[in-house]
């Protein structure tokens, strides 16, 4: 960090902070409401931010996807390396998605960044990122099957999509030609463009209120204040070295139990109050697409530490600067070109589990049982018999959240880095030629404990009047999510094919293109979560409530809770 310069008074600084948050909030809502795809307008798989001309994060919308934090920084830093400041003009909008050429995290996440000028001076970039339901490549949905980045979709380095307000139609044509549902992609790109322009207008409103010099002074002050606040939060951790290890199920290409190892160092004078997270000893890059670009590893670690140490700290560069991350280049957690990375979110969830596991002894009240540990992706594609046009339905399905010191885990939710919703059945059935035959919790999938883990979800989806192609990405299908402080593991997930006679057969954890006929149905089950504390300490009233809710069977309760040898008394709920 640089030495702090002249300071604004605290009241003005707080007003500016909230004004910047307001800009990111409004642009987030605008993008959500104007997008075409269900993945953005319904599931909200997008983020917005403001970044300064030095490539520092100034503000991130609190509803954003935590995994997008460093990706937006990656684009801005890449374009600043490619273009001189004097070659950037008002009305420009830059686009990129590539992990290797543009600091992205995977190809479906397309970044847009628009410079904001005041009095001829660049003051910031209005940025957003949206997960496009398809960006081309070997598999519909651009999420499955690849073994190198070339197979995963269109790679976009930092390019000008707009130059001084004029659309580069050739560039947009190139983007759309590589997508399977180009009209939907066009609508989502237009929504991103509109959000950039709204961000520019709102920032110019702030310039009119505070003046550009005072705003840029506030950027420095907010970053410095956040950096110092982050170091104070880190100081709560007793000095020492904390280690933990977990494994990924597989990479889809034969590698099993792929290790992620972490050593966290706190209190080393050489770090000057920062925290050091060292992933040396983790697996090398694998053939499958679960490798993680460094930017996504950074987002994962920052999220986990923020959640455990100070959830209310502003999301800006000061928080990032307080955390040192070591991940050897070419490893699973710092992918080197041309490693495949489309499924990196599953690995990112495991990174978070490992951070929590390492710090649990030092921060027992902030620790949680391992969550479902996945970003279980389901993609259906084909020709819609109602319209004759193509479709791609992409979703990541939630699961269990871990038991906590004072609360049970949450059932059937997106966890940690993935701040999206589960797509409503009505949206699926109205937008796509698919029937959701059932949707509910997986009974008994929450790990036992003083505070139980959350339950996974089950969806059964059948194509209507056509043959669809399914691909998927699953994790915690083999290795269950662990509990903490004596809590027991949660249940695992899985993909299964249900035949016309009702029999089911298991599919791989990361299935490639699989045809599903109208007389078949695809069963998706996600993992539950680990419990917190010894099951023997769970209150009888809580056990009675578990049984009455239908979420747990009597057999499960008797098997996992010694105090439940007799059926819980439902009248004591």
Coordinates of C-alpha atoms in Angstrom, one line a residue:
X1 CA 0.0 0.0 0.0
X2 CA 1.1 3.6 -0.7
X3 CA 1.3 6.1 2.1
X4 CA -2.1 7.8 2.7
X5 CA -2.5 11.2 1.2
X6 CA -4.7 14.1 2.3
X7 CA -7.9 12.8 4.0
X8 CA -11.5 13.7 3.5
X9 CA -13.7 14.3 6.5
X10 CA -15.3 11.0 7.6
X11 CA -18.9 12.1 6.8
X12 CA -18.0 13.0 3.2
X13 CA -16.1 9.8 2.8
X14 CA -19.0 7.7 4.1
X15 CA -21.4 9.6 1.7
X16 CA -19.1 8.9 -1.2
X17 CA -18.7 5.2 -0.3
X18 CA -22.5 4.8 -0.2
X19 CA -22.9 6.7 -3.5
X20 CA -20.4 4.4 -5.2
X21 CA -22.3 1.4 -3.8
X22 CA -25.5 2.9 -5.2
X23 CA -24.0 3.2 -8.6
X24 CA -23.0 -0.5 -8.6
X25 CA -26.4 -1.5 -7.2
X26 CA -28.4 0.4 -9.9
X27 CA -26.3 -0.9 -12.8
X28 CA -26.7 -4.5 -11.4
X29 CA -30.5 -4.1 -11.3
X30 CA -30.5 -2.5 -14.8
X31 CA -28.6 -5.4 -16.2
X32 CA -30.8 -8.0 -14.5
X33 CA -34.0 -6.4 -15.7
X34 CA -32.9 -5.9 -19.3
X35 CA -31.2 -9.2 -20.0
X36 CA -32.7 -11.9 -22.2
X37 CA -31.4 -15.1 -20.8
X38 CA -32.9 -16.9 -17.7
X39 CA -29.3 -17.3 -16.4
X40 CA -29.1 -13.5 -15.9
X41 CA -32.7 -12.2 -15.6
X42 CA -33.8 -15.0 -13.3
X43 CA -30.7 -16.5 -11.7
X44 CA -28.7 -13.2 -11.6
X45 CA -25.4 -14.7 -12.7
X46 CA -23.8 -11.3 -13.2
X47 CA -21.9 -8.6 -11.4
X48 CA -21.1 -4.9 -11.5
X49 CA -18.1 -2.8 -10.3
X50 CA -16.2 0.4 -10.5
X51 CA -12.4 0.2 -11.1
X52 CA -10.0 3.2 -11.1
X53 CA -7.4 4.1 -13.8
X54 CA -4.7 2.2 -11.8
X55 CA -6.7 -1.0 -12.1
X56 CA -7.8 -1.0 -8.4
X57 CA -11.3 -2.2 -7.3
X58 CA -13.2 0.8 -5.9
X59 CA -16.7 -0.7 -5.4
X60 CA -18.4 -4.0 -6.1
X61 CA -22.1 -4.5 -5.9
X62 CA -22.9 -6.5 -2.8
X63 CA -25.3 -8.7 -4.8
X64 CA -22.6 -9.6 -7.2
X65 CA -21.1 -13.1 -7.6
X66 CA -18.0 -13.2 -5.4
X67 CA -16.3 -15.3 -8.0
X68 CA -16.4 -12.4 -10.4
X69 CA -14.4 -10.0 -8.1
X70 CA -11.0 -10.6 -9.6
X71 CA -12.2 -11.3 -13.1
X72 CA -13.3 -7.8 -13.6
X73 CA -10.0 -6.6 -12.3
X74 CA -8.3 -8.9 -14.7
X75 CA -10.0 -7.3 -17.8
X76 CA -9.2 -3.8 -16.6
X77 CA -5.6 -4.6 -15.9
X78 CA -5.2 -6.4 -19.2
X79 CA -6.7 -3.5 -21.2
X80 CA -4.5 -1.0 -19.3
X81 CA -1.5 -3.1 -20.3
X82 CA -2.6 -3.2 -23.9
X83 CA -3.8 0.4 -24.4
X84 CA -2.2 3.7 -23.3
X85 CA -4.4 5.9 -21.3
X86 CA -4.2 8.6 -24.0
X87 CA -5.6 6.1 -26.5
X88 CA -8.7 5.5 -24.5
X89 CA -11.6 7.8 -25.3
X90 CA -15.1 8.7 -24.0
X91 CA -17.6 6.3 -25.5
X92 CA -15.3 3.4 -25.7
X93 CA -16.4 0.0 -24.3
X94 CA -14.0 -2.8 -24.0
X95 CA -14.9 -6.5 -24.0
X96 CA -12.9 -9.7 -23.0
X97 CA -13.4 -13.1 -21.4
X98 CA -10.1 -15.1 -21.8
X99 CA -8.4 -16.3 -18.7
X100 CA -5.0 -16.2 -20.2
X101 CA -5.1 -13.1 -22.4
X102 CA -7.5 -11.0 -20.3
X103 CA -7.4 -12.1 -16.7
X104 CA -10.8 -13.8 -16.8
X105 CA -11.9 -16.9 -15.0
X106 CA -13.7 -18.9 -17.7
X107 CA -15.0 -18.1 -21.2
X108 CA -18.8 -17.8 -20.5
X109 CA -18.1 -14.9 -18.2
X110 CA -17.9 -11.9 -20.6
X111 CA -16.5 -8.7 -19.1
X112 CA -17.4 -5.2 -20.4
X113 CA -15.6 -2.1 -19.2
X114 CA -16.4 1.5 -20.1
X115 CA -14.1 4.4 -19.2
X116 CA -15.6 7.4 -17.5
X117 CA -14.1 10.8 -18.2
X118 CA -14.6 14.2 -16.5
X119 CA -13.0 17.4 -17.8
X120 CA -10.9 15.3 -20.2
X121 CA -9.5 13.1 -17.4
X122 CA -10.2 9.4 -17.0
X123 CA -11.6 8.9 -13.4
X124 CA -12.7 5.3 -13.5
X125 CA -14.2 2.4 -15.4
X126 CA -17.8 1.3 -15.1
X127 CA -17.6 -2.5 -15.4
X128 CA -19.9 -5.5 -15.5
X129 CA -19.6 -9.2 -16.1
X130 CA -22.3 -11.7 -17.2
X131 CA -22.3 -15.4 -17.6
X132 CA -23.6 -16.2 -21.1
X133 CA -25.5 -19.4 -21.4
X134 CA -23.4 -20.4 -24.4
X135 CA -20.1 -18.9 -25.8
X136 CA -19.5 -21.7 -28.4
X137 CA -17.1 -24.5 -28.1
X138 CA -17.4 -28.2 -28.3
X139 CA -20.4 -28.5 -25.9
X140 CA -23.7 -26.6 -25.7
X141 CA -23.5 -24.3 -22.7
X142 CA -19.7 -24.1 -23.0
X143 CA -19.2 -25.9 -19.6
X144 CA -18.5 -29.5 -20.2
X145 CA -16.0 -32.0 -21.7
X146 CA -13.0 -29.9 -22.8
X147 CA -9.4 -30.7 -22.2
X148 CA -7.9 -27.4 -23.4
X149 CA -9.1 -23.8 -23.6
X150 CA -9.6 -23.9 -27.4
X151 CA -12.5 -26.4 -26.9
X152 CA -14.4 -24.3 -24.4
X153 CA -15.7 -21.5 -26.6
X154 CA -14.8 -18.2 -28.2
X155 CA -11.7 -16.6 -26.7
X156 CA -11.9 -12.8 -26.5
X157 CA -8.8 -10.8 -25.6
X158 CA -9.3 -7.1 -24.6
X159 CA -11.0 -5.5 -27.7
X160 CA -13.0 -2.4 -28.3
X161 CA -16.6 -3.3 -28.8
X162 CA -17.4 0.5 -29.1
X163 CA -15.0 3.2 -30.2
X164 CA -16.0 6.7 -29.2
X165 CA -19.6 5.6 -29.0
X166 CA -19.7 3.7 -32.3
X167 CA -20.4 0.0 -32.3
X168 CA -17.9 -2.2 -34.0
X169 CA -20.5 -4.3 -35.8
X170 CA -17.8 -6.7 -37.2
X171 CA -16.8 -7.5 -33.6
X172 CA -20.3 -8.1 -32.4
X173 CA -21.0 -10.3 -35.5
X174 CA -18.0 -12.4 -34.6
X175 CA -19.2 -12.8 -31.0
X176 CA -22.7 -13.9 -32.2
X177 CA -21.5 -16.2 -34.9
X178 CA -19.8 -18.4 -32.3
X179 CA -22.9 -18.7 -30.1
X180 CA -25.6 -21.4 -30.4
X181 CA -28.5 -19.0 -29.5
X182 CA -27.3 -15.7 -31.1
X183 CA -30.5 -13.7 -30.5
X184 CA -30.4 -14.4 -26.8
X185 CA -26.7 -13.5 -26.7
X186 CA -27.4 -10.2 -28.5
X187 CA -30.0 -9.3 -25.9
X188 CA -27.6 -10.0 -23.1
X189 CA -24.8 -8.0 -24.7
X190 CA -27.1 -5.1 -25.2
X191 CA -28.1 -5.3 -21.5
X192 CA -24.4 -5.2 -20.5
X193 CA -23.8 -2.2 -22.8
X194 CA -26.8 -0.4 -21.3
X195 CA -25.5 -1.1 -17.8
X196 CA -22.1 0.3 -18.7
X197 CA -23.6 3.5 -20.0
X198 CA -25.8 3.9 -17.0
X199 CA -22.7 3.5 -14.8
X200 CA -21.1 6.3 -16.8
X201 CA -24.0 8.6 -16.3
X202 CA -24.3 8.0 -12.6
X203 CA -20.6 8.6 -12.1
X204 CA -20.8 11.9 -13.9
X205 CA -23.6 12.8 -11.5
X206 CA -21.2 12.2 -8.6
X207 CA -18.6 14.3 -10.4
X208 CA -21.1 17.1 -10.6
X209 CA -21.8 16.8 -6.8
X210 CA -18.3 16.2 -5.4
X211 CA -15.9 17.2 -8.2
X212 CA -13.4 14.8 -9.9
X213 CA -10.5 15.7 -7.6
X214 CA -12.4 15.0 -4.5
X215 CA -13.8 11.7 -5.9
X216 CA -10.3 10.4 -6.8
X217 CA -9.1 11.4 -3.4
X218 CA -11.9 9.4 -1.9
X219 CA -10.9 6.4 -3.9
X220 CA -7.5 6.4 -2.3
X221 CA -8.9 7.0 1.2
X222 CA -11.5 4.2 0.9
X223 CA -8.9 1.7 -0.2
X224 CA -6.5 2.7 2.6
X225 CA -9.2 2.6 5.2
X226 CA -10.3 -0.9 4.0
X227 CA -6.7 -2.1 4.0
X228 CA -6.2 -1.1 7.6
X229 CA -9.6 -2.5 8.7
X230 CA -8.8 -5.8 7.0
X231 CA -5.4 -6.0 8.9
X232 CA -7.2 -5.4 12.2
X233 CA -9.6 -8.2 11.4
X234 CA -6.7 -10.5 10.5
X235 CA -5.1 -9.6 13.9
X236 CA -8.0 -11.4 15.6
X237 CA -6.5 -14.7 14.5
X238 CA -3.9 -16.0 17.0
X239 CA -0.4 -16.0 15.4
X240 CA 0.6 -19.3 13.9
X241 CA 0.4 -21.7 11.0
X242 CA -2.9 -23.4 10.1
X243 CA -3.2 -26.2 7.6
X244 CA -5.9 -28.2 6.0
X245 CA -6.4 -30.5 3.0
X246 CA -9.3 -31.7 1.0
X247 CA -9.8 -33.4 -2.4
X248 CA -11.8 -32.9 -5.6
X249 CA -13.9 -36.0 -6.6
X250 CA -12.4 -36.2 -10.1
X251 CA -11.6 -34.3 -13.3
X252 CA -13.9 -36.3 -15.6
X253 CA -10.9 -37.9 -17.3
X254 CA -9.8 -40.5 -14.8
X255 CA -8.0 -38.5 -12.1
X256 CA -9.5 -39.1 -8.7
X257 CA -9.2 -37.6 -5.3
X258 CA -7.3 -34.5 -6.5
X259 CA -5.7 -32.8 -3.5
X260 CA -5.9 -29.2 -2.5
X261 CA -3.5 -28.3 0.3
X262 CA -3.3 -25.0 2.2
X263 CA -1.1 -23.5 4.8
X264 CA -2.2 -20.2 6.3
X265 CA 0.3 -18.1 8.1
X266 CA -0.7 -15.3 10.5
X267 CA 1.5 -13.0 12.5
X268 CA 4.7 -13.3 10.5
X269 CA 6.5 -10.0 10.8
X270 CA 7.6 -10.2 7.2
X271 CA 3.9 -9.9 6.0
X272 CA 3.4 -6.6 7.9
X273 CA 0.0 -7.6 9.2
X274 CA -1.2 -9.4 6.1
X275 CA -2.4 -13.0 6.0
X276 CA -0.5 -15.5 3.8
X277 CA -2.3 -18.4 2.1
X278 CA 0.0 -20.9 0.5
X279 CA -1.4 -23.7 -1.7
X280 CA 2.0 -25.2 -2.5
X281 CA 1.6 -29.0 -2.5
X282 CA -1.8 -28.9 -4.2
X283 CA -2.2 -31.0 -7.3
X284 CA -0.7 -30.0 -10.7
X285 CA -3.1 -29.1 -13.4
X286 CA -5.4 -31.9 -14.6
X287 CA -6.6 -32.9 -18.0
X288 CA -10.3 -32.1 -17.2
X289 CA -11.7 -28.6 -17.0
X290 CA -11.7 -28.1 -13.2
X291 CA -8.4 -26.1 -13.3
X292 CA -8.6 -22.6 -11.8
X293 CA -7.1 -19.4 -13.2
X294 CA -5.3 -17.5 -10.4
X295 CA -7.9 -14.7 -10.5
X296 CA -10.6 -17.2 -9.5
X297 CA -8.4 -18.6 -6.8
X298 CA -7.9 -15.1 -5.5
X299 CA -11.7 -14.4 -5.5
X300 CA -12.3 -17.6 -3.6
X301 CA -9.7 -16.9 -0.8
X302 CA -10.8 -13.3 -0.5
X303 CA -14.5 -14.3 -0.1
X304 CA -13.7 -16.9 2.5
X305 CA -11.6 -14.6 4.6
X306 CA -14.1 -11.8 4.4
X307 CA -16.9 -14.1 5.4
X308 CA -15.0 -15.3 8.5
X309 CA -13.3 -12.1 9.6
X310 CA -15.4 -9.1 8.6
X311 CA -18.4 -9.6 6.4
X312 CA -19.2 -5.9 6.3
X313 CA -15.8 -4.7 5.1
X314 CA -16.1 -2.8 1.8
X315 CA -15.3 -4.9 -1.3
X316 CA -12.4 -2.9 -2.7
X317 CA -8.7 -3.1 -3.4
X318 CA -7.8 -2.6 0.2
X319 CA -9.3 -6.0 1.1
X320 CA -7.3 -7.7 -1.7
X321 CA -4.1 -6.0 -0.7
X322 CA -4.3 -7.5 2.8
X323 CA -4.2 -11.1 1.6
X324 CA -1.1 -12.7 0.1
X325 CA -1.8 -15.8 -2.0
X326 CA 0.8 -18.4 -3.2
X327 CA -0.3 -20.9 -5.9
X328 CA 2.5 -22.4 -8.1
X329 CA 2.0 -21.6 -11.8
X330 CA 0.8 -24.6 -13.7
X331 CA -0.9 -26.1 -10.7
X332 CA -4.6 -26.9 -10.3
X333 CA -5.1 -23.5 -8.6
X334 CA -3.0 -21.4 -11.0
X335 CA -3.8 -22.7 -14.4
X336 CA -1.3 -22.2 -17.2
X337 CA -2.2 -22.0 -20.9
X338 CA -3.8 -23.9 -22.5
X339 CA -5.5 -25.7 -19.5
X340 CA -9.2 -26.2 -19.6
X341 CA -11.0 -24.1 -16.9
X342 CA -14.8 -24.1 -17.7
X343 CA -15.6 -26.0 -14.5
X344 CA -13.4 -23.9 -12.2
X345 CA -16.3 -23.0 -9.9
X346 CA -16.5 -26.5 -8.4
X347 CA -12.8 -26.2 -7.5
X348 CA -13.3 -22.7 -6.1
X349 CA -16.0 -24.0 -3.8
X350 CA -13.4 -26.6 -2.5
X351 CA -10.9 -23.8 -2.0
X352 CA -13.3 -22.1 0.3
X353 CA -14.0 -25.3 2.2
X354 CA -10.2 -25.7 2.7
X355 CA -9.8 -22.1 4.0
X356 CA -12.7 -22.6 6.5
X357 CA -11.2 -26.0 7.5
X358 CA -7.8 -24.4 8.2
X359 CA -9.1 -21.5 10.3
X360 CA -11.8 -23.5 12.1
X361 CA -9.6 -24.1 15.2
X362 CA -8.8 -20.4 15.5
X363 CA -12.3 -19.1 14.6
X364 CA -14.7 -21.8 15.9
X365 CA -17.8 -19.5 16.0
X366 CA -17.2 -18.4 12.4
X367 CA -16.5 -21.8 11.0
X368 CA -19.2 -23.9 9.3
X369 CA -19.5 -27.5 8.2
X370 CA -18.5 -28.0 4.6
X371 CA -21.3 -26.9 2.3
X372 CA -22.4 -28.8 -0.8
X373 CA -19.0 -27.9 -2.2
X374 CA -20.1 -27.7 -5.8
X375 CA -21.6 -25.6 -8.5
X376 CA -23.6 -28.5 -9.9
X377 CA -24.2 -27.6 -13.6
X378 CA -27.0 -29.0 -15.7
X379 CA -27.2 -28.1 -19.4
X380 CA -30.0 -29.2 -21.7
X381 CA -29.9 -28.3 -25.4
X382 CA -31.7 -29.1 -28.6
X383 CA -34.4 -27.9 -31.0
X384 CA -37.5 -26.5 -29.5
X385 CA -40.5 -28.3 -31.2
X386 CA -42.7 -25.4 -30.5
X387 CA -40.6 -22.9 -32.5
X388 CA -38.1 -24.9 -34.5
X389 CA -35.3 -22.8 -33.0
X390 CA -32.4 -24.0 -30.9
X391 CA -32.3 -23.6 -27.1
X392 CA -29.7 -23.9 -24.4
X393 CA -30.9 -24.2 -20.8
X394 CA -28.1 -23.8 -18.3
X395 CA -28.4 -23.8 -14.6
X396 CA -26.3 -24.5 -11.5
X397 CA -28.5 -26.2 -8.8
X398 CA -28.0 -25.3 -5.1
X399 CA -27.5 -27.7 -2.3
X400 CA -26.9 -27.7 1.5
X401 CA -25.1 -25.1 3.5
X402 CA -23.1 -26.2 6.5
X403 CA -24.2 -26.3 10.1
X404 CA -23.1 -23.2 12.2
X405 CA -22.3 -22.5 15.8
X406 CA -25.8 -21.1 16.5
X407 CA -27.9 -22.3 13.5
X408 CA -28.7 -25.3 11.4
X409 CA -27.5 -25.3 7.9
X410 CA -29.7 -23.9 5.1
X411 CA -31.4 -26.3 2.7
X412 CA -31.2 -26.2 -1.1
X413 CA -29.3 -22.9 -1.6
X414 CA -26.4 -21.7 -3.7
X415 CA -23.4 -21.4 -1.4
X416 CA -20.4 -19.2 -1.0
X417 CA -19.0 -17.9 -4.3
X418 CA -22.3 -18.5 -6.2
X419 CA -24.8 -15.8 -5.3
X420 CA -27.4 -16.9 -7.8
X421 CA -30.9 -18.3 -7.3
X422 CA -32.3 -21.6 -8.3
X423 CA -34.3 -21.2 -11.5
X424 CA -38.1 -21.4 -10.8
X425 CA -39.9 -24.3 -12.3
X426 CA -42.3 -21.9 -14.0
X427 CA -39.4 -20.2 -15.8
X428 CA -37.9 -23.5 -16.9
X429 CA -41.2 -24.8 -18.3
X430 CA -42.2 -21.6 -20.0
X431 CA -38.9 -20.8 -21.6
X432 CA -37.8 -24.4 -22.6
X433 CA -39.5 -27.6 -23.9
X434 CA -38.8 -29.3 -20.6
X435 CA -41.1 -30.7 -17.9
X436 CA -40.0 -30.6 -14.3
X437 CA -41.6 -33.7 -12.9
X438 CA -40.5 -33.1 -9.3
X439 CA -38.5 -30.6 -7.3
X440 CA -37.7 -30.9 -3.6
X441 CA -35.2 -31.7 -0.9
X442 CA -33.1 -34.9 -0.6
X443 CA -34.2 -36.4 2.7
X444 CA -31.5 -37.3 5.2
X445 CA -28.8 -35.5 3.2
X446 CA -27.9 -33.0 6.0
X447 CA -25.0 -34.1 8.2
X448 CA -25.9 -34.8 11.8
X449 CA -24.7 -32.5 14.5
X450 CA -25.6 -30.2 17.3
X451 CA -26.5 -28.0 14.4
X452 CA -27.4 -30.2 11.4
X453 CA -26.2 -29.5 7.9
X454 CA -28.5 -28.3 5.1
X455 CA -30.2 -30.6 2.6
X456 CA -29.4 -31.1 -1.0
X457 CA -31.9 -30.7 -3.9
X458 CA -33.5 -33.2 -6.3
X459 CA -34.9 -32.2 -9.7
X460 CA -36.3 -34.6 -12.2
X461 CA -36.5 -33.1 -15.7
X462 CA -38.0 -34.7 -18.8
X463 CA -37.9 -33.4 -22.4
X464 CA -41.2 -32.7 -24.1
X465 CA -41.8 -34.0 -27.6
X466 CA -38.2 -34.1 -28.6
X467 CA -34.8 -35.6 -27.8
X468 CA -32.6 -33.3 -25.7
X469 CA -28.9 -33.4 -25.1
X470 CA -27.7 -33.3 -21.4
X471 CA -24.2 -32.4 -20.2
X472 CA -23.3 -31.8 -16.6
X473 CA -20.7 -31.0 -14.0
X474 CA -20.9 -32.4 -10.5
X475 CA -18.8 -32.4 -7.3
X476 CA -19.3 -33.9 -3.8
X477 CA -20.7 -36.9 -5.7
X478 CA -18.0 -39.2 -4.3
X479 CA -16.4 -37.4 -1.3
X480 CA -19.1 -36.1 1.1
X481 CA -19.0 -32.7 2.7
X482 CA -17.4 -33.0 6.1
X483 CA -18.6 -31.7 9.4
X484 CA -16.8 -29.7 12.0
X485 CA -16.2 -30.1 15.8
X486 CA -17.7 -33.6 15.7
X487 CA -20.4 -32.9 13.2
X488 CA -21.0 -35.7 10.7
X489 CA -20.7 -35.5 6.8
X490 CA -23.6 -34.6 4.6
X491 CA -24.9 -36.7 1.8
X492 CA -23.4 -36.9 -1.7
X493 CA -25.1 -36.0 -4.9
X494 CA -25.4 -37.6 -8.3
X495 CA -26.8 -37.7 -11.8
X496 CA -29.1 -40.6 -12.8
X497 CA -31.1 -41.5 -15.9
X498 CA -34.7 -42.7 -15.2
X499 CA -36.1 -45.1 -17.8
X500 CA -39.7 -45.5 -18.8
X501 CA -40.2 -48.4 -16.4
X502 CA -38.9 -46.3 -13.5
X503 CA -35.5 -48.0 -13.1
X504 CA -32.6 -45.7 -12.8
X505 CA -28.9 -45.9 -13.8
X506 CA -26.1 -43.7 -12.5
X507 CA -24.3 -41.3 -14.8
X508 CA -20.7 -40.1 -14.5
X509 CA -20.0 -37.2 -12.2
X510 CA -19.2 -35.0 -15.2
X511 CA -21.1 -36.5 -18.1
X512 CA -20.5 -35.5 -21.7
X513 CA -23.2 -35.3 -24.3
X514 CA -26.0 -37.7 -23.2
X515 CA -29.3 -38.0 -25.1
X516 CA -32.5 -37.9 -23.1
X517 CA -35.7 -39.1 -24.9
X518 CA -39.2 -38.0 -24.0
X519 CA -39.8 -41.4 -22.3
X520 CA -36.7 -40.8 -20.1
X521 CA -36.0 -38.3 -17.3
X522 CA -32.8 -36.9 -15.9
X523 CA -32.5 -37.0 -12.1
X524 CA -30.3 -34.4 -10.6
X525 CA -29.3 -34.6 -6.9
X526 CA -27.0 -32.2 -5.2
X527 CA -25.0 -32.8 -2.0
X528 CA -26.1 -31.8 1.4
X529 CA -23.7 -30.3 4.0
X530 CA -21.8 -31.2 7.1
X531 CA -23.0 -30.7 10.6
X532 CA -21.5 -28.6 13.5
X533 CA -20.8 -30.2 16.9
X534 CA -21.5 -33.6 18.3
X535 CA -24.9 -35.1 17.3
X536 CA -25.4 -36.3 20.9
X537 CA -25.7 -32.6 21.9
X538 CA -28.7 -31.9 19.6
X539 CA -31.8 -30.9 21.5
X540 CA -34.7 -33.3 21.6
X541 CA -37.1 -30.5 20.4
X542 CA -34.8 -30.0 17.3
X543 CA -35.0 -33.8 16.6
X544 CA -38.8 -33.7 16.8
X545 CA -38.8 -30.8 14.4
X546 CA -36.5 -32.7 12.0
X547 CA -39.0 -35.6 11.9
X548 CA -42.1 -33.5 11.7
X549 CA -40.7 -31.5 8.8
X550 CA -40.3 -34.6 6.7
X551 CA -36.7 -33.7 5.9
X552 CA -35.3 -36.6 8.0
X553 CA -36.6 -40.1 8.4
X554 CA -37.0 -41.8 11.7
X555 CA -34.4 -44.4 10.7
X556 CA -31.8 -41.7 10.0
X557 CA -32.4 -39.9 13.3
X558 CA -32.1 -43.2 15.2
X559 CA -28.9 -44.1 13.4
X560 CA -27.1 -40.8 13.9
X561 CA -28.4 -39.4 17.2
X562 CA -27.9 -41.6 20.3
X563 CA -30.6 -39.7 22.1
X564 CA -33.2 -40.7 19.4
X565 CA -33.4 -44.4 20.2
X566 CA -37.1 -43.7 20.7
X567 CA -39.1 -41.7 18.1
X568 CA -38.9 -38.0 18.9
X569 CA -42.0 -36.7 20.6
X570 CA -43.7 -34.5 17.9
X571 CA -45.8 -32.8 20.6
X572 CA -42.6 -31.1 21.9
X573 CA -41.8 -29.3 18.7

